[in-house]
Structure formats: C-alpha cells, structure tokens
Amino acid sequence: MIVVLAEKPSVARELAQVLGASSRRDGYYEGQGYRVTWAVGHLVALAQPDEIDMNWKLWARDTLPMLPQKFPLKVLETGRGQYRVVERLLRARETTGVIAATDAGREGELIFRLIYEHSGCTRPWQRLWLASMTEDAIRTAFSKLEPGTRYDGLAAAARARSEADWLVGMNLSRAYTLTGGALYTVGRVQTPTLAMVVGRDAEIRSFKPQPYLEIEATFEGRSGAYK
C-alpha cells in the first residue's frame, strides 16, 4: 500500500480521482493500492520555549537569549485529529512506501518533512513535483517520481527559515515586551513589513502640496488637431 500525502484536502481529492482511489474513508481516500491523505497546512511545528526548557516559561531578561541546542517538534492542536490519521497511515504495517505530494516549493517541502519526521515513519518515500493540477499533468508527475533526497537542499532552507523565525520572534518579542512594559510581537517578516506600512503612512500624513507644471502640446492628425 502506498500512502500519498497532499497538502490540502482539495488536492488530495484530485489526486485520488486520477489514481482511482475512489473509496472515501475517515481522513483519506483508498483504492488501487493507494491511500491518499492530506495535511491542513502545517500539522507539525517547532515546540514553544517552555516545551523545550521549563526555565523559559517565565518571561525574564536573564533567560534571554533562548538558543535551543535542538528544535523539538509538536503537533498543532488545530490539526491534531488529521495528524492522527496521517500518522496511522504512515506507520501502518501494510504501508510499503510514501509519496510526498505537498505543494511544490519550500513550505510544502517543510510540511511533509516535519510530518514524516515526527510520525517516526521509516518507509521509503519519493517526491511528486506538480506544476499543474490537470489530469494529464498529474499522470505525468506520477510517472516521473523523484527521489526525496533530490530536495534535501530545499528542505534545509525551509527548516533554516523556520528556526530563524523562532529565534527572532521568541527572543525579540520578549525583549521588546520586557523593555516597553506592554506586549509587543516581533517577527522576521512582520516587523519590517509593519515598518514599511508605518513609514508610508507617515509620508502621507506629512504630505504638503507643491505647485507643478504640465507640458501641453497640440498635434495635427488625420482626423484633426488634438491635445
């Protein structure tokens, strides 16, 4: 039995139709030697500070910076039910292989890798790289499955981004909050984006109209003159 893990239920449905996995089960489709299941975005994420070290539960200056030696994983509460389904399929005795069918890109790669790792699955797996969701494109992609190791670099980049987000967000949010006396959230993307919005808003508020000139010309065309 081959387990196919898609990123979204809608994608899983399309893949199942093409593969002939027409029997709907609780959290997956089954048929023709396949079990097609799905994540709901991220099912697994990096643990919170206090889940790594109980000393980090208290927001205090002497606990900063928080620099984990390892980043343990946890199942997100919002997707716990679907994670149990996926984990059971990945670890099932009859499962002989796995196909990563999450979105083709850095984040899709991370979603699959974290689920596969946290589930403790040891079955061999391959990568489905889809550029289109047409039936022909899906059949072609399944005929050209690639070794998962081909995308190890992409997975490493995704994991580095995730851990960098954790380090910046967890540490600086606490540092700014302890300094400012109010709750501040700081993020690798959120904060510079917010700064751009605030800066642009300040430019608009301080705008002062200035006189300017426009050039006006008259042209002669076949249908007459125009400005």
PDB file of N, CA and C in Angstrom, residues 4 6 9-24 28-32 34-38 133 138-139 142:
ATOM      1  N   VAL A   4      -0.069   8.492  -0.104  1.00  0.00           N
ATOM      2  CA  VAL A   4       0.194   9.760  -0.789  1.00  0.00           C
ATOM      3  C   VAL A   4      -0.267  10.875   0.145  1.00  0.00           C
ATOM      4  N   ALA A   6      -0.885  14.739   0.527  1.00  0.00           N
ATOM      5  CA  ALA A   6      -1.059  16.046  -0.108  1.00  0.00           C
ATOM      6  C   ALA A   6      -1.111  17.120   0.973  1.00  0.00           C
ATOM      7  N   PRO A   9      -6.958  19.156   1.420  1.00  0.00           N
ATOM      8  CA  PRO A   9      -7.985  18.175   1.064  1.00  0.00           C
ATOM      9  C   PRO A   9      -8.394  18.241  -0.407  1.00  0.00           C
ATOM     10  N   SER A  10      -8.468  19.452  -0.964  1.00  0.00           N
ATOM     11  CA  SER A  10      -8.890  19.585  -2.365  1.00  0.00           C
ATOM     12  C   SER A  10      -7.886  18.937  -3.309  1.00  0.00           C
ATOM     13  N   VAL A  11      -6.606  19.076  -3.006  1.00  0.00           N
ATOM     14  CA  VAL A  11      -5.566  18.459  -3.838  1.00  0.00           C
ATOM     15  C   VAL A  11      -5.623  16.943  -3.698  1.00  0.00           C
ATOM     16  N   ALA A  12      -5.808  16.466  -2.479  1.00  0.00           N
ATOM     17  CA  ALA A  12      -5.909  15.024  -2.248  1.00  0.00           C
ATOM     18  C   ALA A  12      -7.061  14.436  -3.051  1.00  0.00           C
ATOM     19  N   ARG A  13      -8.165  15.143  -3.101  1.00  0.00           N
ATOM     20  CA  ARG A  13      -9.324  14.667  -3.859  1.00  0.00           C
ATOM     21  C   ARG A  13      -9.000  14.528  -5.340  1.00  0.00           C
ATOM     22  N   GLU A  14      -8.300  15.534  -5.891  1.00  0.00           N
ATOM     23  CA  GLU A  14      -7.930  15.479  -7.313  1.00  0.00           C
ATOM     24  C   GLU A  14      -6.968  14.323  -7.581  1.00  0.00           C
ATOM     25  N   LEU A  15      -6.000  14.137  -6.711  1.00  0.00           N
ATOM     26  CA  LEU A  15      -5.029  13.054  -6.893  1.00  0.00           C
ATOM     27  C   LEU A  15      -5.722  11.696  -6.783  1.00  0.00           C
ATOM     28  N   ALA A  16      -6.624  11.575  -5.824  1.00  0.00           N
ATOM     29  CA  ALA A  16      -7.329  10.310  -5.627  1.00  0.00           C
ATOM     30  C   ALA A  16      -8.156   9.941  -6.862  1.00  0.00           C
ATOM     31  N   GLN A  17      -8.775  10.917  -7.486  1.00  0.00           N
ATOM     32  CA  GLN A  17      -9.570  10.652  -8.679  1.00  0.00           C
ATOM     33  C   GLN A  17      -8.715  10.098  -9.805  1.00  0.00           C
ATOM     34  N   VAL A  18      -7.552  10.688  -9.982  1.00  0.00           N
ATOM     35  CA  VAL A  18      -6.654  10.239 -11.055  1.00  0.00           C
ATOM     36  C   VAL A  18      -6.101   8.848 -10.752  1.00  0.00           C
ATOM     37  N   LEU A  19      -5.795   8.577  -9.478  1.00  0.00           N
ATOM     38  CA  LEU A  19      -5.212   7.292  -9.093  1.00  0.00           C
ATOM     39  C   LEU A  19      -6.245   6.188  -8.974  1.00  0.00           C
ATOM     40  N   GLY A  20      -7.528   6.554  -8.976  1.00  0.00           N
ATOM     41  CA  GLY A  20      -8.578   5.546  -8.831  1.00  0.00           C
ATOM     42  C   GLY A  20      -8.857   5.165  -7.392  1.00  0.00           C
ATOM     43  N   ALA A  21      -8.392   5.995  -6.462  1.00  0.00           N
ATOM     44  CA  ALA A  21      -8.660   5.750  -5.040  1.00  0.00           C
ATOM     45  C   ALA A  21     -10.023   6.357  -4.715  1.00  0.00           C
ATOM     46  N   SER A  22     -11.083   5.621  -5.038  1.00  0.00           N
ATOM     47  CA  SER A  22     -12.427   6.194  -5.022  1.00  0.00           C
ATOM     48  C   SER A  22     -13.197   5.969  -3.718  1.00  0.00           C
ATOM     49  N   SER A  23     -12.655   5.159  -2.821  1.00  0.00           N
ATOM     50  CA  SER A  23     -13.357   4.879  -1.570  1.00  0.00           C
ATOM     51  C   SER A  23     -12.986   5.927  -0.522  1.00  0.00           C
ATOM     52  N   ARG A  24     -13.979   6.640  -0.054  1.00  0.00           N
ATOM     53  CA  ARG A  24     -13.735   7.691   0.936  1.00  0.00           C
ATOM     54  C   ARG A  24     -13.706   7.089   2.339  1.00  0.00           C
ATOM     55  N   TYR A  28      -9.048  10.151   4.567  1.00  0.00           N
ATOM     56  CA  TYR A  28      -8.249   9.758   3.398  1.00  0.00           C
ATOM     57  C   TYR A  28      -9.125   9.041   2.373  1.00  0.00           C
ATOM     58  N   TYR A  29      -8.554   8.849   1.177  1.00  0.00           N
ATOM     59  CA  TYR A  29      -9.198   8.078   0.113  1.00  0.00           C
ATOM     60  C   TYR A  29      -8.390   6.798  -0.098  1.00  0.00           C
ATOM     61  N   GLU A  30      -9.065   5.741  -0.544  1.00  0.00           N
ATOM     62  CA  GLU A  30      -8.373   4.462  -0.707  1.00  0.00           C
ATOM     63  C   GLU A  30      -8.826   3.761  -1.975  1.00  0.00           C
ATOM     64  N   GLY A  31      -7.873   3.075  -2.609  1.00  0.00           N
ATOM     65  CA  GLY A  31      -8.206   2.283  -3.785  1.00  0.00           C
ATOM     66  C   GLY A  31      -7.011   2.104  -4.696  1.00  0.00           C
ATOM     67  N   GLN A  32      -7.009   1.005  -5.435  1.00  0.00           N
ATOM     68  CA  GLN A  32      -5.956   0.719  -6.424  1.00  0.00           C
ATOM     69  C   GLN A  32      -4.557   0.706  -5.808  1.00  0.00           C
ATOM     70  N   TYR A  34      -3.520   2.509  -3.267  1.00  0.00           N
ATOM     71  CA  TYR A  34      -3.124   3.811  -2.731  1.00  0.00           C
ATOM     72  C   TYR A  34      -4.026   4.221  -1.569  1.00  0.00           C
ATOM     73  N   ARG A  35      -3.461   4.973  -0.664  1.00  0.00           N
ATOM     74  CA  ARG A  35      -4.207   5.702   0.351  1.00  0.00           C
ATOM     75  C   ARG A  35      -3.774   7.164   0.245  1.00  0.00           C
ATOM     76  N   VAL A  36      -4.693   8.007  -0.143  1.00  0.00           N
ATOM     77  CA  VAL A  36      -4.385   9.416  -0.384  1.00  0.00           C
ATOM     78  C   VAL A  36      -4.944  10.237   0.777  1.00  0.00           C
ATOM     79  N   THR A  37      -4.071  10.857   1.524  1.00  0.00           N
ATOM     80  CA  THR A  37      -4.480  11.665   2.663  1.00  0.00           C
ATOM     81  C   THR A  37      -3.922  13.069   2.535  1.00  0.00           C
ATOM     82  N   TRP A  38      -4.136  13.880   3.540  1.00  0.00           N
ATOM     83  CA  TRP A  38      -3.755  15.288   3.417  1.00  0.00           C
ATOM     84  C   TRP A  38      -3.387  15.899   4.760  1.00  0.00           C
ATOM     85  N   MET A 133      -2.507  21.132 -12.013  1.00  0.00           N
ATOM     86  CA  MET A 133      -3.447  20.166 -11.456  1.00  0.00           C
ATOM     87  C   MET A 133      -4.351  19.539 -12.513  1.00  0.00           C
ATOM     88  N   ILE A 138      -0.980  15.496 -13.692  1.00  0.00           N
ATOM     89  CA  ILE A 138      -0.890  14.611 -12.524  1.00  0.00           C
ATOM     90  C   ILE A 138      -0.366  13.241 -12.935  1.00  0.00           C
ATOM     91  N   ARG A 139      -0.903  12.695 -14.045  1.00  0.00           N
ATOM     92  CA  ARG A 139      -0.441  11.384 -14.503  1.00  0.00           C
ATOM     93  C   ARG A 139       1.041  11.431 -14.887  1.00  0.00           C
ATOM     94  N   PHE A 142       3.205  11.518 -11.707  1.00  0.00           N
ATOM     95  CA  PHE A 142       3.282  10.220 -11.039  1.00  0.00           C
ATOM     96  C   PHE A 142       4.169   9.240 -11.803  1.00  0.00           C
TER      97      PHE A 142
END
